[in-house]
PDB file of C-alpha atoms in Angstrom:
ATOM      1  CA  UNK P   1      63.531  50.588  39.159  1.00  0.00           C
ATOM      2  CA  UNK P   2      63.763  47.470  41.162  1.00  0.00           C
ATOM      3  CA  UNK P   3      67.166  45.942  41.841  1.00  0.00           C
ATOM      4  CA  UNK P   4      68.996  48.729  40.346  1.00  0.00           C
ATOM      5  CA  UNK P   5      72.578  49.297  40.806  1.00  0.00           C
ATOM      6  CA  UNK P   6      74.306  52.533  41.148  1.00  0.00           C
ATOM      7  CA  UNK P   7      77.822  53.106  40.325  1.00  0.00           C
ATOM      8  CA  UNK P   8      79.739  56.278  40.612  1.00  0.00           C
ATOM      9  CA  UNK P   9      82.061  57.190  37.818  1.00  0.00           C
ATOM     10  CA  UNK P  10      85.074  58.906  38.539  1.00  0.00           C
ATOM     11  CA  UNK P  11      88.078  56.558  37.579  1.00  0.00           C
ATOM     12  CA  UNK P  12      88.837  53.968  35.086  1.00  0.00           C
ATOM     13  CA  UNK P  13      88.440  50.939  37.774  1.00  0.00           C
ATOM     14  CA  UNK P  14      84.635  52.459  38.211  1.00  0.00           C
ATOM     15  CA  UNK P  15      84.157  51.535  34.533  1.00  0.00           C
ATOM     16  CA  UNK P  16      85.503  48.052  35.522  1.00  0.00           C
ATOM     17  CA  UNK P  17      82.807  47.889  38.172  1.00  0.00           C
ATOM     18  CA  UNK P  18      80.063  48.950  36.303  1.00  0.00           C
ATOM     19  CA  UNK P  19      80.791  46.332  33.425  1.00  0.00           C
ATOM     20  CA  UNK P  20      81.010  43.513  36.164  1.00  0.00           C
ATOM     21  CA  UNK P  21      77.460  44.789  37.490  1.00  0.00           C
ATOM     22  CA  UNK P  22      76.122  44.970  34.117  1.00  0.00           C
ATOM     23  CA  UNK P  23      77.395  41.321  33.121  1.00  0.00           C
ATOM     24  CA  UNK P  24      75.952  40.116  36.529  1.00  0.00           C
ATOM     25  CA  UNK P  25      72.479  41.565  35.730  1.00  0.00           C
ATOM     26  CA  UNK P  26      72.577  40.329  32.193  1.00  0.00           C
ATOM     27  CA  UNK P  27      73.503  36.621  33.101  1.00  0.00           C
ATOM     28  CA  UNK P  28      70.801  36.747  35.674  1.00  0.00           C
ATOM     29  CA  UNK P  29      68.388  37.858  32.934  1.00  0.00           C
ATOM     30  CA  UNK P  30      69.437  35.031  30.858  1.00  0.00           C
ATOM     31  CA  UNK P  31      71.429  37.101  27.866  1.00  0.00           C
ATOM     32  CA  UNK P  32      73.706  35.084  25.570  1.00  0.00           C
ATOM     33  CA  UNK P  33      77.473  35.514  25.983  1.00  0.00           C
ATOM     34  CA  UNK P  34      77.583  37.545  22.980  1.00  0.00           C
ATOM     35  CA  UNK P  35      75.064  39.869  24.522  1.00  0.00           C
ATOM     36  CA  UNK P  36      76.942  39.994  27.515  1.00  0.00           C
ATOM     37  CA  UNK P  37      79.746  41.047  25.815  1.00  0.00           C
ATOM     38  CA  UNK P  38      77.827  43.990  24.028  1.00  0.00           C
ATOM     39  CA  UNK P  39      76.194  45.117  27.363  1.00  0.00           C
ATOM     40  CA  UNK P  40      79.853  45.499  28.763  1.00  0.00           C
ATOM     41  CA  UNK P  41      80.979  47.386  25.679  1.00  0.00           C
ATOM     42  CA  UNK P  42      77.873  49.534  25.888  1.00  0.00           C
ATOM     43  CA  UNK P  43      78.683  50.360  29.619  1.00  0.00           C
ATOM     44  CA  UNK P  44      82.424  50.888  28.446  1.00  0.00           C
ATOM     45  CA  UNK P  45      81.645  53.635  26.134  1.00  0.00           C
ATOM     46  CA  UNK P  46      79.038  55.526  28.105  1.00  0.00           C
ATOM     47  CA  UNK P  47      81.319  55.349  31.232  1.00  0.00           C
ATOM     48  CA  UNK P  48      84.111  56.720  29.174  1.00  0.00           C
ATOM     49  CA  UNK P  49      82.552  59.594  28.025  1.00  0.00           C
ATOM     50  CA  UNK P  50      81.286  60.617  31.190  1.00  0.00           C
ATOM     51  CA  UNK P  51      85.139  60.617  32.409  1.00  0.00           C
ATOM     52  CA  UNK P  52      86.470  62.165  29.166  1.00  0.00           C
ATOM     53  CA  UNK P  53      83.718  64.789  28.933  1.00  0.00           C
ATOM     54  CA  UNK P  54      82.366  65.469  32.497  1.00  0.00           C
ATOM     55  CA  UNK P  55      85.262  63.720  34.842  1.00  0.00           C
ATOM     56  CA  UNK P  56      82.682  62.294  37.042  1.00  0.00           C
ATOM     57  CA  UNK P  57      78.953  60.989  36.811  1.00  0.00           C
ATOM     58  CA  UNK P  58      76.818  58.052  37.519  1.00  0.00           C
ATOM     59  CA  UNK P  59      75.569  54.968  36.491  1.00  0.00           C
ATOM     60  CA  UNK P  60      72.344  53.242  37.209  1.00  0.00           C
ATOM     61  CA  UNK P  61      72.136  49.564  35.936  1.00  0.00           C
ATOM     62  CA  UNK P  62      69.371  47.125  36.538  1.00  0.00           C
ATOM     63  CA  UNK P  63      66.677  44.793  34.787  1.00  0.00           C
ATOM     64  CA  UNK P  64      63.687  46.338  33.104  1.00  0.00           C
ATOM     65  CA  UNK P  65      60.370  44.942  31.479  1.00  0.00           C
ATOM     66  CA  UNK P  66      57.915  45.913  28.784  1.00  0.00           C
ATOM     67  CA  UNK P  67      55.052  43.529  28.824  1.00  0.00           C
ATOM     68  CA  UNK P  68      56.731  40.351  28.441  1.00  0.00           C
ATOM     69  CA  UNK P  69      60.092  41.260  27.611  1.00  0.00           C
ATOM     70  CA  UNK P  70      62.872  41.329  29.652  1.00  0.00           C
ATOM     71  CA  UNK P  71      66.074  43.374  29.790  1.00  0.00           C
ATOM     72  CA  UNK P  72      68.688  45.741  30.969  1.00  0.00           C
ATOM     73  CA  UNK P  73      68.498  49.276  31.402  1.00  0.00           C
ATOM     74  CA  UNK P  74      71.334  51.130  31.381  1.00  0.00           C
ATOM     75  CA  UNK P  75      71.457  55.031  32.467  1.00  0.00           C
ATOM     76  CA  UNK P  76      74.579  57.116  32.482  1.00  0.00           C
ATOM     77  CA  UNK P  77      74.403  60.654  33.857  1.00  0.00           C
ATOM     78  CA  UNK P  78      76.772  63.570  34.188  1.00  0.00           C
ATOM     79  CA  UNK P  79      76.743  67.113  35.047  1.00  0.00           C
ATOM     80  CA  UNK P  80      79.327  67.880  32.421  1.00  0.00           C
ATOM     81  CA  UNK P  81      79.428  70.476  29.644  1.00  0.00           C
ATOM     82  CA  UNK P  82      76.525  68.817  27.527  1.00  0.00           C
ATOM     83  CA  UNK P  83      76.343  68.225  23.841  1.00  0.00           C
ATOM     84  CA  UNK P  84      75.682  71.480  22.026  1.00  0.00           C
ATOM     85  CA  UNK P  85      74.598  69.420  18.535  1.00  0.00           C
ATOM     86  CA  UNK P  86      73.324  65.912  19.526  1.00  0.00           C
ATOM     87  CA  UNK P  87      72.384  65.127  15.673  1.00  0.00           C
ATOM     88  CA  UNK P  88      75.830  66.081  14.910  1.00  0.00           C
ATOM     89  CA  UNK P  89      77.249  63.985  18.004  1.00  0.00           C
ATOM     90  CA  UNK P  90      75.338  60.885  16.640  1.00  0.00           C
ATOM     91  CA  UNK P  91      77.091  61.046  13.090  1.00  0.00           C
ATOM     92  CA  UNK P  92      79.907  58.291  12.691  1.00  0.00           C
ATOM     93  CA  UNK P  93      83.127  60.249  12.877  1.00  0.00           C
ATOM     94  CA  UNK P  94      82.383  63.242  14.631  1.00  0.00           C
ATOM     95  CA  UNK P  95      84.292  63.783  17.907  1.00  0.00           C
ATOM     96  CA  UNK P  96      85.091  66.822  20.210  1.00  0.00           C
ATOM     97  CA  UNK P  97      87.946  64.966  21.468  1.00  0.00           C
ATOM     98  CA  UNK P  98      90.699  62.808  20.096  1.00  0.00           C
ATOM     99  CA  UNK P  99      88.586  59.743  19.474  1.00  0.00           C
ATOM    100  CA  UNK P 100      87.219  58.381  16.315  1.00  0.00           C
ATOM    101  CA  UNK P 101      83.623  59.519  16.790  1.00  0.00           C
ATOM    102  CA  UNK P 102      82.211  56.050  16.981  1.00  0.00           C
ATOM    103  CA  UNK P 103      81.136  55.693  20.798  1.00  0.00           C
ATOM    104  CA  UNK P 104      77.574  57.311  20.578  1.00  0.00           C
ATOM    105  CA  UNK P 105      76.797  55.981  17.177  1.00  0.00           C
ATOM    106  CA  UNK P 106      77.994  52.695  18.160  1.00  0.00           C
ATOM    107  CA  UNK P 107      75.990  52.520  21.248  1.00  0.00           C
ATOM    108  CA  UNK P 108      72.784  53.594  19.365  1.00  0.00           C
ATOM    109  CA  UNK P 109      73.545  50.401  17.019  1.00  0.00           C
ATOM    110  CA  UNK P 110      74.308  47.878  19.808  1.00  0.00           C
ATOM    111  CA  UNK P 111      71.299  48.690  21.853  1.00  0.00           C
ATOM    112  CA  UNK P 112      67.416  48.077  21.133  1.00  0.00           C
ATOM    113  CA  UNK P 113      66.332  51.421  22.613  1.00  0.00           C
ATOM    114  CA  UNK P 114      68.450  54.574  22.705  1.00  0.00           C
ATOM    115  CA  UNK P 115      67.634  57.766  23.997  1.00  0.00           C
ATOM    116  CA  UNK P 116      69.898  60.904  24.884  1.00  0.00           C
ATOM    117  CA  UNK P 117      68.986  64.171  26.566  1.00  0.00           C
ATOM    118  CA  UNK P 118      71.518  66.969  26.961  1.00  0.00           C
ATOM    119  CA  UNK P 119      71.716  70.643  27.983  1.00  0.00           C
ATOM    120  CA  UNK P 120      74.633  72.730  27.551  1.00  0.00           C
ATOM    121  CA  UNK P 121      76.358  73.661  30.832  1.00  0.00           C
ATOM    122  CA  UNK P 122      73.865  70.978  32.509  1.00  0.00           C
ATOM    123  CA  UNK P 123      75.142  67.627  31.564  1.00  0.00           C
ATOM    124  CA  UNK P 124      73.959  64.661  29.781  1.00  0.00           C
ATOM    125  CA  UNK P 125      71.650  61.724  30.229  1.00  0.00           C
ATOM    126  CA  UNK P 126      71.924  58.370  28.098  1.00  0.00           C
ATOM    127  CA  UNK P 127      69.451  55.748  28.617  1.00  0.00           C
ATOM    128  CA  UNK P 128      69.666  52.514  26.667  1.00  0.00           C
ATOM    129  CA  UNK P 129      68.072  49.274  26.983  1.00  0.00           C
ATOM    130  CA  UNK P 130      68.896  45.919  25.393  1.00  0.00           C
ATOM    131  CA  UNK P 131      66.073  43.123  25.571  1.00  0.00           C
ATOM    132  CA  UNK P 132      66.809  39.252  26.052  1.00  0.00           C
ATOM    133  CA  UNK P 133      66.106  37.421  22.608  1.00  0.00           C
ATOM    134  CA  UNK P 134      63.092  35.473  22.979  1.00  0.00           C
ATOM    135  CA  UNK P 135      63.686  31.916  21.787  1.00  0.00           C
ATOM    136  CA  UNK P 136      60.776  30.974  19.402  1.00  0.00           C
TER     137      UNK P 136
END
């Protein structure tokens, strides 16, 4: 991925840094202000999960293309405990922590493409893409 930005996630301030990078990439790609807020929300949710469940991890942010479409790719990786049942974790209201269980399902709804790979004891990788809306 060209022009990617790596952000280590180990504290709340790292989430702020990742959000800022995501917004800057989104602005350069021409996302609307509403979509820039959505991008920041997505980054916050997946980065918060890294802190909550794995303590540390990394995010990779950058522009992506698919044919004529341009957008942003957000990859969140950790080497935490993993998710034993991804299907269950993707249901609204399910949480292994003290949250409302809306994080990952919410991220899936906010993105155009969503993929989660997790192995118990080895970690989790969440990859999302959001495409710039084409003016017709």
